CSV table of C-alpha atoms in Angstrom, one decimal:
chain,number,residue,atom,x,y,z
A,1,MET,CA,2.5,-4.8,19.9
A,2,LYS,CA,3.5,-1.5,21.7
A,3,ARG,CA,4.6,-0.1,18.4
A,4,LEU,CA,1.2,-1.1,16.9
A,5,SER,CA,-0.7,0.6,19.7
A,6,LEU,CA,1.2,3.8,19.4
A,7,SER,CA,0.8,3.9,15.6
A,8,ALA,CA,-2.9,3.3,15.9
A,9,ALA,CA,-3.3,6.0,18.5
A,10,LEU,CA,-1.4,8.6,16.4
A,11,PHE,CA,-3.5,7.6,13.3
A,12,LEU,CA,-6.8,8.1,15.1
A,13,LEU,CA,-5.7,11.4,16.7
A,14,LEU,CA,-4.7,12.9,13.4
A,15,SER,CA,-7.7,11.5,11.5
A,16,MET,CA,-10.1,13.2,13.8
A,17,LEU,CA,-8.7,16.5,12.7
A,18,SER,CA,-9.0,15.7,9.0
A,19,ALA,CA,-11.8,16.7,6.6
A,20,GLU,CA,-11.3,13.9,4.2
A,21,ASN,CA,-11.9,10.5,5.7
A,22,TYR,CA,-12.8,7.4,3.7
A,23,LEU,CA,-13.4,3.7,4.5
A,24,GLU,CA,-12.7,1.1,1.8
A,25,ILE,CA,-14.1,-2.4,1.9
A,26,ALA,CA,-12.7,-4.9,-0.6
A,27,GLY,CA,-12.6,-8.6,-1.4
A,28,THR,CA,-9.6,-10.1,-3.2
A,29,GLY,CA,-9.8,-13.4,-5.0
A,30,PHE,CA,-6.5,-15.4,-5.4
A,31,ILE,CA,-6.1,-17.8,-8.3
A,32,PRO,CA,-2.7,-19.6,-7.8
A,33,SER,CA,-0.7,-21.4,-10.5
A,34,THR,CA,0.1,-24.3,-8.2
A,35,ALA,CA,-2.0,-26.9,-6.6
A,36,ALA,CA,-2.9,-24.5,-3.8
A,37,ARG,CA,-6.6,-23.8,-3.7
A,38,GLU,CA,-8.2,-20.5,-4.7
A,39,HIS,CA,-9.3,-18.3,-1.8
A,40,ILE,CA,-10.7,-14.9,-0.9
A,41,GLU,CA,-9.4,-12.3,1.5
A,42,ILE,CA,-11.5,-9.5,3.0
A,43,SER,CA,-9.9,-6.2,3.8
A,44,SER,CA,-11.0,-2.8,5.3
A,45,VAL,CA,-8.8,0.3,4.9
A,46,PHE,CA,-9.3,3.7,6.5
A,47,LYS,CA,-7.8,6.6,4.6
A,48,THR,CA,-7.4,10.2,5.6
A,49,ASP,CA,-5.3,13.3,4.8
A,50,PHE,CA,-4.3,15.9,7.3
A,51,ASN,CA,-3.1,19.4,6.3
A,52,PHE,CA,-1.2,21.5,8.8
A,53,ALA,CA,1.0,24.6,9.0
A,54,GLU,CA,0.9,26.3,5.6
A,55,ASN,CA,2.1,23.8,3.1
A,56,GLN,CA,2.7,20.6,5.0
A,57,SER,CA,0.5,17.5,4.8
A,58,ILE,CA,0.2,13.9,5.9
A,59,ASP,CA,-1.6,11.0,4.1
A,60,LEU,CA,-2.6,8.2,6.4
A,61,LYS,CA,-3.9,4.7,5.7
A,62,ALA,CA,-4.6,1.8,8.1
A,63,GLY,CA,-6.5,-1.4,7.7
A,64,PHE,CA,-7.0,-5.1,8.4
A,65,ASN,CA,-7.2,-8.1,6.1
A,66,ILE,CA,-8.3,-11.6,7.0
A,67,ASN,CA,-9.0,-15.1,5.7
A,68,GLY,CA,-9.3,-18.5,7.2
A,69,GLY,CA,-5.6,-18.8,8.0
A,70,PHE,CA,-4.3,-15.4,9.1
A,71,THR,CA,-5.0,-11.8,10.2
A,72,GLY,CA,-3.0,-8.8,9.0
A,73,PHE,CA,-2.7,-5.1,9.9
A,74,THR,CA,-1.0,-2.4,7.9
A,75,GLU,CA,-0.4,1.3,8.6
A,76,ASN,CA,1.1,3.7,6.0
A,77,ILE,CA,2.1,7.4,6.4
A,78,ILE,CA,3.3,9.8,3.7
A,79,TYR,CA,4.6,13.1,5.0
A,80,ARG,CA,5.1,16.1,2.7
A,81,PRO,CA,7.1,18.9,4.3
A,82,VAL,CA,6.2,21.1,1.3
A,83,GLN,CA,3.5,20.7,-1.4
A,84,SER,CA,5.8,21.2,-4.4
A,85,LEU,CA,9.6,21.6,-4.7
A,86,ILE,CA,9.1,22.4,-8.4
A,87,ASP,CA,5.8,24.0,-9.6
A,88,MET,CA,5.6,24.9,-13.3
A,89,ASP,CA,2.6,25.1,-15.7
A,90,VAL,CA,3.3,21.7,-17.2
A,91,PHE,CA,5.2,19.9,-14.5
A,92,LYS,CA,5.3,19.6,-10.7
A,93,PHE,CA,7.8,17.6,-8.6
A,94,ASN,CA,7.9,16.9,-4.9
A,95,ILE,CA,9.7,14.6,-2.4
A,96,ALA,CA,7.9,13.1,0.6
A,97,ALA,CA,8.9,10.7,3.3
A,98,GLU,CA,7.0,7.4,3.5
A,99,GLN,CA,6.7,4.7,6.2
A,100,PHE,CA,4.9,1.4,6.5
A,101,PHE,CA,4.3,-0.8,9.5
A,102,HIS,CA,2.8,-4.3,8.9
A,103,TRP,CA,1.8,-7.1,11.3
A,104,ARG,CA,0.7,-10.5,10.2
A,105,TYR,CA,-0.4,-13.3,12.5
A,106,LEU,CA,-0.5,-16.8,10.9
A,107,TYR,CA,-2.6,-18.7,13.4
A,108,ASP,CA,-0.6,-20.9,15.8
A,109,VAL,CA,2.4,-20.7,13.4
A,110,SER,CA,4.1,-17.3,13.3
A,111,ASN,CA,4.0,-13.6,14.0
A,112,GLN,CA,5.6,-11.3,11.4
A,113,LEU,CA,6.5,-7.6,11.8
A,114,ASP,CA,7.6,-5.4,8.9
A,115,PHE,CA,8.9,-1.8,9.1
A,116,LEU,CA,9.6,0.1,5.9
A,117,ILE,CA,10.8,3.7,5.5
A,118,GLY,CA,12.2,5.7,2.5
A,119,PRO,CA,11.7,8.6,0.1
A,120,HIS,CA,8.6,9.0,-2.1
A,121,PHE,CA,9.0,10.9,-5.3
A,122,GLU,CA,6.0,12.5,-6.9
A,123,PHE,CA,5.7,13.8,-10.5
A,124,VAL,CA,2.6,15.6,-11.9
A,125,PHE,CA,2.4,16.2,-15.6
A,126,VAL,CA,0.0,18.2,-17.8
A,127,ASP,CA,-3.3,16.5,-18.6
A,128,SER,CA,-3.5,14.9,-15.2
A,129,TRP,CA,-0.7,12.3,-15.4
A,130,PHE,CA,0.8,11.2,-12.0
A,131,PHE,CA,4.0,9.3,-11.7
A,132,ASP,CA,5.3,8.1,-8.4
A,133,ILE,CA,8.5,6.3,-7.4
A,134,SER,CA,9.2,5.0,-3.9
A,135,LEU,CA,12.4,3.3,-2.5
A,136,TYR,CA,12.3,1.6,0.9
A,137,TYR,CA,14.5,0.1,3.5
A,138,ILE,CA,12.7,-2.8,5.2
A,139,PHE,CA,13.4,-4.6,8.5
A,140,LYS,CA,11.5,-7.9,8.8
A,141,PHE,CA,11.1,-9.5,12.3
A,142,CYS,CA,9.6,-12.9,12.6
A,143,ILE,CA,8.7,-15.2,15.5
A,144,ILE,CA,8.0,-18.8,14.5
A,145,SER,CA,6.4,-21.3,16.8
A,146,GLY,CA,8.9,-24.0,17.8
A,147,MET,CA,11.9,-21.9,17.2
A,148,GLU,CA,13.9,-20.8,20.2
A,149,LYS,CA,14.9,-17.4,18.8
A,150,PRO,CA,13.2,-14.9,16.5
A,151,PHE,CA,15.1,-13.7,13.4
A,152,GLY,CA,15.3,-10.5,11.4
A,153,ILE,CA,16.0,-9.6,7.8
A,154,ASN,CA,17.1,-6.3,6.2
A,155,ASP,CA,16.3,-5.7,2.5
A,156,GLY,CA,15.3,-3.1,0.0
A,157,TYR,CA,11.9,-2.7,-1.7
A,158,PHE,CA,10.6,-0.4,-4.4
A,159,SER,CA,7.3,0.8,-6.0
A,160,VAL,CA,6.6,2.5,-9.3
A,161,SER,CA,3.1,3.7,-10.4
A,162,LEU,CA,1.6,5.7,-13.2
A,163,LYS,CA,-1.9,7.1,-12.9
A,164,LYS,CA,-4.2,9.0,-15.3
A,165,GLN,CA,-7.1,11.1,-14.1
A,166,PHE,CA,-9.4,11.2,-17.1
A,167,ASN,CA,-12.1,13.3,-15.5
A,168,GLN,CA,-13.5,14.0,-12.0
A,169,PHE,CA,-15.2,10.6,-12.0
A,170,PHE,CA,-12.8,8.1,-13.6
A,171,SER,CA,-9.1,7.2,-13.2
A,172,ALA,CA,-6.8,4.3,-14.1
A,173,GLU,CA,-3.5,3.3,-12.6
A,174,ALA,CA,-0.7,0.8,-13.4
A,175,SER,CA,2.1,-0.2,-11.1
A,176,VAL,CA,4.9,-2.6,-10.4
A,177,THR,CA,6.0,-3.1,-6.8
A,178,THR,CA,8.0,-5.6,-4.8
A,179,PHE,CA,5.3,-5.8,-2.1
A,180,ASP,CA,1.6,-5.2,-1.6
A,181,PHE,CA,-0.3,-3.3,1.1
A,182,PHE,CA,-0.9,-6.5,3.0
A,183,TYR,CA,1.9,-8.6,1.5
A,184,TYR,CA,5.6,-8.3,2.4
A,185,PRO,CA,7.7,-11.2,1.0
A,186,ARG,CA,11.1,-12.2,2.2
A,187,PHE,CA,12.7,-11.7,-1.2
A,188,LEU,CA,11.9,-9.5,-4.2
A,189,VAL,CA,8.6,-10.7,-5.6
A,190,PRO,CA,7.3,-8.2,-8.2
A,191,VAL,CA,3.5,-7.5,-8.3
A,192,PHE,CA,2.2,-6.0,-11.6
A,193,SER,CA,-1.1,-4.2,-11.1
A,194,LEU,CA,-3.7,-2.5,-13.2
A,195,GLY,CA,-6.5,-0.7,-11.4
A,196,PHE,CA,-9.6,1.5,-12.1
A,197,GLU,CA,-11.6,3.8,-9.9
A,198,TYR,CA,-15.1,5.3,-10.6
A,199,LYS,CA,-16.3,8.0,-8.4
A,200,VAL,CA,-20.1,8.1,-8.2
A,201,CYS,CA,-20.2,11.2,-6.0
A,202,ASP,CA,-18.1,12.8,-3.3
A,203,GLN,CA,-19.4,10.2,-0.8
A,204,LEU,CA,-19.0,7.0,-2.8
A,205,TYR,CA,-16.6,5.4,-5.3
A,206,PHE,CA,-16.0,1.9,-6.6
A,207,PHE,CA,-12.7,0.3,-7.6
A,208,ASN,CA,-11.2,-2.8,-9.0
A,209,LYS,CA,-7.7,-4.1,-9.6
A,210,LEU,CA,-6.1,-6.9,-11.5
A,211,LYS,CA,-2.8,-8.1,-10.1
A,212,VAL,CA,-0.2,-10.7,-11.3
A,213,ARG,CA,2.5,-11.9,-8.9
A,214,TYR,CA,5.8,-13.5,-9.8
A,215,VAL,CA,8.5,-15.3,-7.8
A,216,ASP,CA,12.2,-15.1,-8.4
A,217,MET,CA,11.6,-12.9,-11.5
A,218,PHE,CA,15.1,-11.3,-11.1
A,219,THR,CA,16.7,-14.7,-11.5
A,220,LEU,CA,16.7,-17.3,-14.2
A,221,SER,CA,14.0,-19.4,-12.4
A,222,ALA,CA,11.2,-16.8,-12.6
A,223,TYR,CA,7.7,-18.2,-12.5
A,224,PHE,CA,4.1,-17.0,-12.2
A,225,GLU,CA,2.7,-17.4,-8.7
A,226,THR,CA,-0.8,-16.1,-8.5
A,227,PHE,CA,-3.4,-13.9,-10.2
A,228,GLN,CA,-5.6,-11.6,-8.1
A,229,ILE,CA,-8.9,-9.9,-8.7
A,230,VAL,CA,-9.8,-7.1,-6.3
A,231,LEU,CA,-13.3,-5.6,-6.1
A,232,GLY,CA,-14.2,-2.9,-3.6
A,233,ALA,CA,-16.0,0.3,-2.7
A,234,GLY,CA,-15.1,3.4,-0.6
A,235,VAL,CA,-17.4,5.7,1.4
A,236,LYS,CA,-16.7,9.1,2.8
A,237,LEU,CA,-17.2,9.2,6.6
């Protein structure tokens, strides 16, 4: 919890100095393939970007999600020491450092802490195509009620996304990741996502995402786990 408090304090300090602050509110509907019932999770995410020195920048995200069985918190930082390592007319390339901290409390059952860190590769092509690749080292720490000792797990995650900005109002993005913003499985569980965003004006935008999650896809026993529908809106603060 000390780590959580320090991260939240740093986030709030830097966000107050930023000119671009947004708050997203979203609802996610889960349709599982098993006998488990459908349910909805509500999330709120605060986003900001902070530019300092001459070319350095930080993107920050932090938010909560909740349903009837648990509460979760996630904080994400992307730090760019320079804006572009390669800057050409038809192509730009940059490397940033990315970090996640995630806390999930399953009521009266367990506390889960996840810490991710790794490089974030950014490619920008002509005609507003954006291609990102991230590789992460994750340390998972879990405390389960009834167990005498907590346990930890080390593993690797990855994220690949492709985005197209059609104009100043509309964009689409496809991605495959082994985790989600509020979801950090113990083993590799790929999440395939297709999302759209429509910007009404500088102060308001709407977005929706369709997600499919598989279990054990990298083995012979792969099976579909759940389908997700995300609907939300973002407002500039």
